[in-house]
PDB file of N, CA and C in Angstrom:
ATOM      1  N   MET A   1      -5.431  -1.649  -0.096  1.00 82.00           N
ATOM      2  CA  MET A   1      -4.126  -2.254  -0.149  1.00 82.00           C
ATOM      3  C   MET A   1      -4.076  -3.478   0.780  1.00 82.00           C
ATOM      4  N   ALA A   2      -3.219  -4.388   0.439  1.00 94.00           N
ATOM      5  CA  ALA A   2      -3.126  -5.655   1.175  1.00 94.00           C
ATOM      6  C   ALA A   2      -2.246  -5.521   2.420  1.00 94.00           C
ATOM      7  N   ASP A   3      -2.525  -6.372   3.392  1.00 97.00           N
ATOM      8  CA  ASP A   3      -1.675  -6.452   4.579  1.00 97.00           C
ATOM      9  C   ASP A   3      -0.305  -7.006   4.217  1.00 97.00           C
ATOM     10  N   ILE A   4      -0.305  -8.040   3.355  1.00 98.00           N
ATOM     11  CA  ILE A   4       0.918  -8.786   3.049  1.00 98.00           C
ATOM     12  C   ILE A   4       1.154  -8.851   1.546  1.00 98.00           C
ATOM     13  N   PHE A   5       2.364  -8.535   1.141  1.00 97.00           N
ATOM     14  CA  PHE A   5       2.833  -8.662  -0.239  1.00 97.00           C
ATOM     15  C   PHE A   5       3.716  -9.896  -0.269  1.00 97.00           C
ATOM     16  N   ILE A   6       3.524 -10.777  -1.245  1.00 97.00           N
ATOM     17  CA  ILE A   6       4.375 -11.965  -1.370  1.00 97.00           C
ATOM     18  C   ILE A   6       5.251 -11.825  -2.610  1.00 97.00           C
ATOM     19  N   SER A   7       6.545 -11.951  -2.406  1.00 96.00           N
ATOM     20  CA  SER A   7       7.530 -11.920  -3.484  1.00 96.00           C
ATOM     21  C   SER A   7       8.042 -13.338  -3.696  1.00 96.00           C
ATOM     22  N   TYR A   8       8.112 -13.764  -4.954  1.00 95.00           N
ATOM     23  CA  TYR A   8       8.476 -15.152  -5.246  1.00 95.00           C
ATOM     24  C   TYR A   8       8.916 -15.270  -6.701  1.00 95.00           C
ATOM     25  N   SER A   9       9.445 -16.418  -7.041  1.00 94.00           N
ATOM     26  CA  SER A   9       9.793 -16.753  -8.419  1.00 94.00           C
ATOM     27  C   SER A   9       8.625 -17.522  -9.041  1.00 94.00           C
ATOM     28  N   LYS A  10       8.343 -17.271 -10.293  1.00 91.00           N
ATOM     29  CA  LYS A  10       7.233 -17.955 -10.986  1.00 91.00           C
ATOM     30  C   LYS A  10       7.333 -19.476 -10.868  1.00 91.00           C
ATOM     31  N   ALA A  11       8.521 -20.007 -10.791  1.00 94.00           N
ATOM     32  CA  ALA A  11       8.698 -21.460 -10.663  1.00 94.00           C
ATOM     33  C   ALA A  11       8.119 -21.991  -9.350  1.00 94.00           C
ATOM     34  N   ASP A  12       7.920 -21.109  -8.385  1.00 95.00           N
ATOM     35  CA  ASP A  12       7.427 -21.509  -7.065  1.00 95.00           C
ATOM     36  C   ASP A  12       5.954 -21.145  -6.855  1.00 95.00           C
ATOM     37  N   ARG A  13       5.258 -20.912  -7.928  1.00 93.00           N
ATOM     38  CA  ARG A  13       3.869 -20.465  -7.861  1.00 93.00           C
ATOM     39  C   ARG A  13       2.990 -21.405  -7.024  1.00 93.00           C
ATOM     40  N   ASP A  14       3.196 -22.707  -7.137  1.00 94.00           N
ATOM     41  CA  ASP A  14       2.374 -23.661  -6.371  1.00 94.00           C
ATOM     42  C   ASP A  14       2.520 -23.453  -4.869  1.00 94.00           C
ATOM     43  N   LYS A  15       3.718 -23.111  -4.428  1.00 95.00           N
ATOM     44  CA  LYS A  15       3.948 -22.843  -3.003  1.00 95.00           C
ATOM     45  C   LYS A  15       3.240 -21.568  -2.564  1.00 95.00           C
ATOM     46  N   VAL A  16       3.247 -20.569  -3.435  1.00 95.00           N
ATOM     47  CA  VAL A  16       2.620 -19.290  -3.112  1.00 95.00           C
ATOM     48  C   VAL A  16       1.104 -19.436  -3.042  1.00 95.00           C
ATOM     49  N   VAL A  17       0.535 -20.245  -3.893  1.00 96.00           N
ATOM     50  CA  VAL A  17      -0.909 -20.490  -3.840  1.00 96.00           C
ATOM     51  C   VAL A  17      -1.290 -20.996  -2.451  1.00 96.00           C
ATOM     52  N   MET A  18      -0.541 -21.960  -1.947  1.00 96.00           N
ATOM     53  CA  MET A  18      -0.830 -22.514  -0.620  1.00 96.00           C
ATOM     54  C   MET A  18      -0.590 -21.492   0.490  1.00 96.00           C
ATOM     55  N   LEU A  19       0.514 -20.764   0.409  1.00 97.00           N
ATOM     56  CA  LEU A  19       0.841 -19.761   1.422  1.00 97.00           C
ATOM     57  C   LEU A  19      -0.224 -18.668   1.456  1.00 97.00           C
ATOM     58  N   ALA A  20      -0.584 -18.155   0.303  1.00 97.00           N
ATOM     59  CA  ALA A  20      -1.593 -17.091   0.235  1.00 97.00           C
ATOM     60  C   ALA A  20      -2.936 -17.580   0.773  1.00 97.00           C
ATOM     61  N   ALA A  21      -3.326 -18.778   0.413  1.00 97.00           N
ATOM     62  CA  ALA A  21      -4.597 -19.330   0.907  1.00 97.00           C
ATOM     63  C   ALA A  21      -4.583 -19.452   2.428  1.00 97.00           C
ATOM     64  N   TYR A  22      -3.477 -19.914   2.976  1.00 98.00           N
ATOM     65  CA  TYR A  22      -3.370 -20.036   4.429  1.00 98.00           C
ATOM     66  C   TYR A  22      -3.472 -18.665   5.098  1.00 98.00           C
ATOM     67  N   LEU A  23      -2.713 -17.699   4.602  1.00 98.00           N
ATOM     68  CA  LEU A  23      -2.730 -16.366   5.205  1.00 98.00           C
ATOM     69  C   LEU A  23      -4.126 -15.745   5.133  1.00 98.00           C
ATOM     70  N   GLU A  24      -4.786 -15.926   4.002  1.00 97.00           N
ATOM     71  CA  GLU A  24      -6.143 -15.393   3.854  1.00 97.00           C
ATOM     72  C   GLU A  24      -7.118 -16.102   4.791  1.00 97.00           C
ATOM     73  N   SER A  25      -6.927 -17.386   5.015  1.00 98.00           N
ATOM     74  CA  SER A  25      -7.801 -18.120   5.939  1.00 98.00           C
ATOM     75  C   SER A  25      -7.630 -17.636   7.376  1.00 98.00           C
ATOM     76  N   GLU A  26      -6.480 -17.016   7.652  1.00 98.00           N
ATOM     77  CA  GLU A  26      -6.214 -16.462   8.982  1.00 98.00           C
ATOM     78  C   GLU A  26      -6.669 -14.997   9.091  1.00 98.00           C
ATOM     79  N   GLY A  27      -7.273 -14.484   8.016  1.00 98.00           N
ATOM     80  CA  GLY A  27      -7.836 -13.138   8.053  1.00 98.00           C
ATOM     81  C   GLY A  27      -6.984 -12.030   7.466  1.00 98.00           C
ATOM     82  N   TRP A  28      -5.831 -12.367   6.921  1.00 98.00           N
ATOM     83  CA  TRP A  28      -4.960 -11.356   6.311  1.00 98.00           C
ATOM     84  C   TRP A  28      -5.375 -11.118   4.862  1.00 98.00           C
ATOM     85  N   THR A  29      -5.180  -9.892   4.382  1.00 97.00           N
ATOM     86  CA  THR A  29      -5.326  -9.633   2.954  1.00 97.00           C
ATOM     87  C   THR A  29      -3.944  -9.795   2.340  1.00 97.00           C
ATOM     88  N   VAL A  30      -3.910 -10.423   1.179  1.00 97.00           N
ATOM     89  CA  VAL A  30      -2.637 -10.790   0.553  1.00 97.00           C
ATOM     90  C   VAL A  30      -2.613 -10.288  -0.882  1.00 97.00           C
ATOM     91  N   TRP A  31      -1.464  -9.739  -1.286  1.00 94.00           N
ATOM     92  CA  TRP A  31      -1.273  -9.349  -2.678  1.00 94.00           C
ATOM     93  C   TRP A  31      -0.071 -10.097  -3.233  1.00 94.00           C
ATOM     94  N   TRP A  32      -0.246 -10.676  -4.383  1.00 92.00           N
ATOM     95  CA  TRP A  32       0.850 -11.232  -5.182  1.00 92.00           C
ATOM     96  C   TRP A  32       0.445 -11.036  -6.618  1.00 92.00           C
ATOM     97  N   ASP A  33       1.342 -11.250  -7.550  1.00 84.00           N
ATOM     98  CA  ASP A  33       1.109 -10.782  -8.908  1.00 84.00           C
ATOM     99  C   ASP A  33      -0.030 -11.463  -9.658  1.00 84.00           C
ATOM    100  N   THR A  34      -0.702 -12.392  -9.053  1.00 79.00           N
ATOM    101  CA  THR A  34      -1.876 -12.964  -9.685  1.00 79.00           C
ATOM    102  C   THR A  34      -2.985 -11.921  -9.790  1.00 79.00           C
ATOM    103  N   ASN A  35      -2.876 -10.863  -8.990  1.00 64.00           N
ATOM    104  CA  ASN A  35      -3.888  -9.814  -8.972  1.00 64.00           C
ATOM    105  C   ASN A  35      -3.677  -8.747 -10.046  1.00 64.00           C
ATOM    106  N   LEU A  36      -2.647  -8.879 -10.855  1.00 66.00           N
ATOM    107  CA  LEU A  36      -2.406  -7.899 -11.906  1.00 66.00           C
ATOM    108  C   LEU A  36      -3.388  -8.102 -13.046  1.00 66.00           C
ATOM    109  N   ALA A  37      -3.983  -7.033 -13.502  1.00 63.00           N
ATOM    110  CA  ALA A  37      -4.913  -7.099 -14.624  1.00 63.00           C
ATOM    111  C   ALA A  37      -4.155  -6.880 -15.929  1.00 63.00           C
ATOM    112  N   VAL A  38      -4.693  -7.429 -16.990  1.00 62.00           N
ATOM    113  CA  VAL A  38      -4.095  -7.230 -18.307  1.00 62.00           C
ATOM    114  C   VAL A  38      -4.065  -5.736 -18.589  1.00 62.00           C
ATOM    115  N   GLY A  39      -2.930  -5.268 -19.057  1.00 58.00           N
ATOM    116  CA  GLY A  39      -2.791  -3.858 -19.378  1.00 58.00           C
ATOM    117  C   GLY A  39      -2.249  -3.016 -18.238  1.00 58.00           C
ATOM    118  N   ASP A  40      -2.152  -3.571 -17.038  1.00 58.00           N
ATOM    119  CA  ASP A  40      -1.549  -2.826 -15.929  1.00 58.00           C
ATOM    120  C   ASP A  40      -0.083  -2.554 -16.242  1.00 58.00           C
ATOM    121  N   ALA A  41       0.407  -1.447 -15.751  1.00 72.00           N
ATOM    122  CA  ALA A  41       1.841  -1.162 -15.827  1.00 72.00           C
ATOM    123  C   ALA A  41       2.462  -1.993 -14.702  1.00 72.00           C
ATOM    124  N   TYR A  42       2.958  -3.179 -15.044  1.00 77.00           N
ATOM    125  CA  TYR A  42       3.373  -4.159 -14.047  1.00 77.00           C
ATOM    126  C   TYR A  42       4.342  -3.615 -13.012  1.00 77.00           C
ATOM    127  N   ARG A  43       5.407  -3.021 -13.446  1.00 82.00           N
ATOM    128  CA  ARG A  43       6.420  -2.545 -12.493  1.00 82.00           C
ATOM    129  C   ARG A  43       5.830  -1.494 -11.558  1.00 82.00           C
ATOM    130  N   ASP A  44       5.055  -0.557 -12.106  1.00 84.00           N
ATOM    131  CA  ASP A  44       4.447   0.494 -11.285  1.00 84.00           C
ATOM    132  C   ASP A  44       3.478  -0.092 -10.263  1.00 84.00           C
ATOM    133  N   GLU A  45       2.647  -1.029 -10.697  1.00 85.00           N
ATOM    134  CA  GLU A  45       1.674  -1.635  -9.792  1.00 85.00           C
ATOM    135  C   GLU A  45       2.367  -2.450  -8.703  1.00 85.00           C
ATOM    136  N   ILE A  46       3.380  -3.199  -9.071  1.00 88.00           N
ATOM    137  CA  ILE A  46       4.121  -3.990  -8.084  1.00 88.00           C
ATOM    138  C   ILE A  46       4.768  -3.071  -7.050  1.00 88.00           C
ATOM    139  N   MET A  47       5.386  -2.002  -7.499  1.00 91.00           N
ATOM    140  CA  MET A  47       6.038  -1.083  -6.563  1.00 91.00           C
ATOM    141  C   MET A  47       5.018  -0.397  -5.657  1.00 91.00           C
ATOM    142  N   LYS A  48       3.855  -0.062  -6.192  1.00 92.00           N
ATOM    143  CA  LYS A  48       2.799   0.554  -5.390  1.00 92.00           C
ATOM    144  C   LYS A  48       2.314  -0.406  -4.306  1.00 92.00           C
ATOM    145  N   GLN A  49       2.085  -1.650  -4.687  1.00 93.00           N
ATOM    146  CA  GLN A  49       1.615  -2.653  -3.728  1.00 93.00           C
ATOM    147  C   GLN A  49       2.690  -2.982  -2.694  1.00 93.00           C
ATOM    148  N   LEU A  50       3.926  -3.048  -3.130  1.00 95.00           N
ATOM    149  CA  LEU A  50       5.051  -3.314  -2.230  1.00 95.00           C
ATOM    150  C   LEU A  50       5.165  -2.210  -1.182  1.00 95.00           C
ATOM    151  N   ALA A  51       5.051  -0.978  -1.607  1.00 96.00           N
ATOM    152  CA  ALA A  51       5.153   0.151  -0.684  1.00 96.00           C
ATOM    153  C   ALA A  51       3.976   0.201   0.287  1.00 96.00           C
ATOM    154  N   ALA A  52       2.798  -0.180  -0.166  1.00 96.00           N
ATOM    155  CA  ALA A  52       1.594  -0.064   0.650  1.00 96.00           C
ATOM    156  C   ALA A  52       1.408  -1.203   1.652  1.00 96.00           C
ATOM    157  N   ALA A  53       2.002  -2.359   1.382  1.00 98.00           N
ATOM    158  CA  ALA A  53       1.811  -3.524   2.253  1.00 98.00           C
ATOM    159  C   ALA A  53       2.402  -3.278   3.634  1.00 98.00           C
ATOM    160  N   ARG A  54       1.759  -3.866   4.640  1.00 97.00           N
ATOM    161  CA  ARG A  54       2.268  -3.763   6.011  1.00 97.00           C
ATOM    162  C   ARG A  54       3.454  -4.681   6.229  1.00 97.00           C
ATOM    163  N   ALA A  55       3.516  -5.785   5.485  1.00 98.00           N
ATOM    164  CA  ALA A  55       4.608  -6.751   5.602  1.00 98.00           C
ATOM    165  C   ALA A  55       4.873  -7.349   4.222  1.00 98.00           C
ATOM    166  N   VAL A  56       6.105  -7.774   4.011  1.00 98.00           N
ATOM    167  CA  VAL A  56       6.494  -8.392   2.739  1.00 98.00           C
ATOM    168  C   VAL A  56       7.132  -9.742   3.046  1.00 98.00           C
ATOM    169  N   ILE A  57       6.483 -10.786   2.573  1.00 98.00           N
ATOM    170  CA  ILE A  57       7.049 -12.125   2.693  1.00 98.00           C
ATOM    171  C   ILE A  57       7.799 -12.425   1.411  1.00 98.00           C
ATOM    172  N   VAL A  58       9.066 -12.768   1.559  1.00 98.00           N
ATOM    173  CA  VAL A  58       9.868 -13.172   0.407  1.00 98.00           C
ATOM    174  C   VAL A  58      10.099 -14.668   0.532  1.00 98.00           C
ATOM    175  N   LEU A  59       9.646 -15.404  -0.456  1.00 97.00           N
ATOM    176  CA  LEU A  59       9.798 -16.854  -0.491  1.00 97.00           C
ATOM    177  C   LEU A  59      11.145 -17.172  -1.135  1.00 97.00           C
ATOM    178  N   TRP A  60      12.114 -17.530  -0.302  1.00 97.00           N
ATOM    179  CA  TRP A  60      13.463 -17.832  -0.791  1.00 97.00           C
ATOM    180  C   TRP A  60      13.564 -19.308  -1.163  1.00 97.00           C
ATOM    181  N   THR A  61      13.873 -19.559  -2.419  1.00 97.00           N
ATOM    182  CA  THR A  61      14.065 -20.919  -2.929  1.00 97.00           C
ATOM    183  C   THR A  61      15.296 -20.912  -3.829  1.00 97.00           C
ATOM    184  N   GLN A  62      15.651 -22.079  -4.315  1.00 96.00           N
ATOM    185  CA  GLN A  62      16.787 -22.175  -5.247  1.00 96.00           C
ATOM    186  C   GLN A  62      16.554 -21.318  -6.500  1.00 96.00           C
ATOM    187  N   THR A  63      15.321 -21.153  -6.871  1.00 95.00           N
ATOM    188  CA  THR A  63      14.997 -20.347  -8.053  1.00 95.00           C
ATOM    189  C   THR A  63      14.944 -18.860  -7.723  1.00 95.00           C
ATOM    190  N   SER A  64      14.281 -18.512  -6.634  1.00 96.00           N
ATOM    191  CA  SER A  64      14.075 -17.091  -6.333  1.00 96.00           C
ATOM    192  C   SER A  64      15.371 -16.361  -5.976  1.00 96.00           C
ATOM    193  N   ILE A  65      16.349 -17.073  -5.436  1.00 96.00           N
ATOM    194  CA  ILE A  65      17.602 -16.399  -5.097  1.00 96.00           C
ATOM    195  C   ILE A  65      18.328 -15.891  -6.343  1.00 96.00           C
ATOM    196  N   LYS A  66      17.950 -16.402  -7.504  1.00 96.00           N
ATOM    197  CA  LYS A  66      18.559 -15.989  -8.765  1.00 96.00           C
ATOM    198  C   LYS A  66      17.763 -14.887  -9.462  1.00 96.00           C
ATOM    199  N   SER A  67      16.615 -14.520  -8.915  1.00 95.00           N
ATOM    200  CA  SER A  67      15.742 -13.537  -9.545  1.00 95.00           C
ATOM    201  C   SER A  67      16.104 -12.113  -9.132  1.00 95.00           C
ATOM    202  N   ASP A  68      16.436 -11.282 -10.105  1.00 94.00           N
ATOM    203  CA  ASP A  68      16.719  -9.880  -9.812  1.00 94.00           C
ATOM    204  C   ASP A  68      15.498  -9.182  -9.231  1.00 94.00           C
ATOM    205  N   PHE A  69      14.313  -9.547  -9.708  1.00 91.00           N
ATOM    206  CA  PHE A  69      13.087  -8.928  -9.208  1.00 91.00           C
ATOM    207  C   PHE A  69      12.853  -9.266  -7.739  1.00 91.00           C
ATOM    208  N   VAL A  70      12.995 -10.532  -7.390  1.00 95.00           N
ATOM    209  CA  VAL A  70      12.787 -10.949  -5.991  1.00 95.00           C
ATOM    210  C   VAL A  70      13.819 -10.278  -5.097  1.00 95.00           C
ATOM    211  N   ARG A  71      15.040 -10.249  -5.538  1.00 97.00           N
ATOM    212  CA  ARG A  71      16.094  -9.625  -4.729  1.00 97.00           C
ATOM    213  C   ARG A  71      15.845  -8.132  -4.541  1.00 97.00           C
ATOM    214  N   ALA A  72      15.368  -7.458  -5.589  1.00 95.00           N
ATOM    215  CA  ALA A  72      15.064  -6.027  -5.481  1.00 95.00           C
ATOM    216  C   ALA A  72      13.890  -5.785  -4.531  1.00 95.00           C
ATOM    217  N   GLU A  73      12.860  -6.611  -4.631  1.00 96.00           N
ATOM    218  CA  GLU A  73      11.708  -6.478  -3.745  1.00 96.00           C
ATOM    219  C   GLU A  73      12.118  -6.736  -2.293  1.00 96.00           C
ATOM    220  N   ALA A  74      12.976  -7.717  -2.080  1.00 98.00           N
ATOM    221  CA  ALA A  74      13.462  -8.016  -0.728  1.00 98.00           C
ATOM    222  C   ALA A  74      14.273  -6.841  -0.175  1.00 98.00           C
ATOM    223  N   GLY A  75      15.102  -6.259  -1.013  1.00 97.00           N
ATOM    224  CA  GLY A  75      15.903  -5.111  -0.587  1.00 97.00           C
ATOM    225  C   GLY A  75      15.033  -3.930  -0.180  1.00 97.00           C
ATOM    226  N   ARG A  76      14.004  -3.687  -0.977  1.00 97.00           N
ATOM    227  CA  ARG A  76      13.077  -2.595  -0.658  1.00 97.00           C
ATOM    228  C   ARG A  76      12.348  -2.883   0.648  1.00 97.00           C
ATOM    229  N   ALA A  77      11.883  -4.108   0.821  1.00 98.00           N
ATOM    230  CA  ALA A  77      11.166  -4.477   2.043  1.00 98.00           C
ATOM    231  C   ALA A  77      12.071  -4.364   3.267  1.00 98.00           C
ATOM    232  N   LYS A  78      13.312  -4.774   3.129  1.00 98.00           N
ATOM    233  CA  LYS A  78      14.253  -4.672   4.244  1.00 98.00           C
ATOM    234  C   LYS A  78      14.496  -3.217   4.607  1.00 98.00           C
ATOM    235  N   ALA A  79      14.690  -2.373   3.600  1.00 97.00           N
ATOM    236  CA  ALA A  79      14.920  -0.950   3.844  1.00 97.00           C
ATOM    237  C   ALA A  79      13.723  -0.308   4.535  1.00 97.00           C
ATOM    238  N   ASP A  80      12.522  -0.800   4.234  1.00 97.00           N
ATOM    239  CA  ASP A  80      11.303  -0.263   4.827  1.00 97.00           C
ATOM    240  C   ASP A  80      10.966  -0.910   6.171  1.00 97.00           C
ATOM    241  N   GLY A  81      11.775  -1.904   6.592  1.00 98.00           N
ATOM    242  CA  GLY A  81      11.576  -2.540   7.887  1.00 98.00           C
ATOM    243  C   GLY A  81      10.377  -3.476   7.943  1.00 98.00           C
ATOM    244  N   LYS A  82      10.044  -4.085   6.790  1.00 98.00           N
ATOM    245  CA  LYS A  82       8.875  -4.974   6.794  1.00 98.00           C
ATOM    246  C   LYS A  82       9.130  -6.295   6.085  1.00 98.00           C
ATOM    247  N   LEU A  83      10.371  -6.714   6.051  1.00 98.00           N
ATOM    248  CA  LEU A  83      10.765  -7.960   5.403  1.00 98.00           C
ATOM    249  C   LEU A  83      10.536  -9.159   6.316  1.00 98.00           C
ATOM    250  N   ILE A  84       9.875 -10.186   5.769  1.00 98.00           N
ATOM    251  CA  ILE A  84       9.722 -11.473   6.459  1.00 98.00           C
ATOM    252  C   ILE A  84      10.240 -12.538   5.498  1.00 98.00           C
ATOM    253  N   PRO A  85      11.485 -12.984   5.672  1.00 97.00           N
ATOM    254  CA  PRO A  85      12.032 -14.010   4.786  1.00 97.00           C
ATOM    255  C   PRO A  85      11.496 -15.387   5.161  1.00 97.00           C
ATOM    256  N   VAL A  86      11.150 -16.167   4.149  1.00 95.00           N
ATOM    257  CA  VAL A  86      10.639 -17.530   4.356  1.00 95.00           C
ATOM    258  C   VAL A  86      11.412 -18.448   3.448  1.00 95.00           C
ATOM    259  N   LYS A  87      11.852 -19.579   4.005  1.00 92.00           N
ATOM    260  CA  LYS A  87      12.601 -20.558   3.213  1.00 92.00           C
ATOM    261  C   LYS A  87      11.785 -21.811   3.080  1.00 92.00           C
TER     262      LYS A  87
END
């Protein structure tokens, strides 16, 4: 399981690529949905990775604030005490 789970809106994928690369260069393991394989049960895999991560970075943008998925992931991370909001 990854150290860090990144939650974001697909429209912000370019930002996540850079963020994930930076975090990995600093020695952290990172999970975001690019790691999903074809045929995976997406919701189940996302929830498993979200629960297992040591920290959850939520990338808040004009797009992501409108995403029910991002908001749900942020809520779960906050409840688990591992939310790191990034703007």
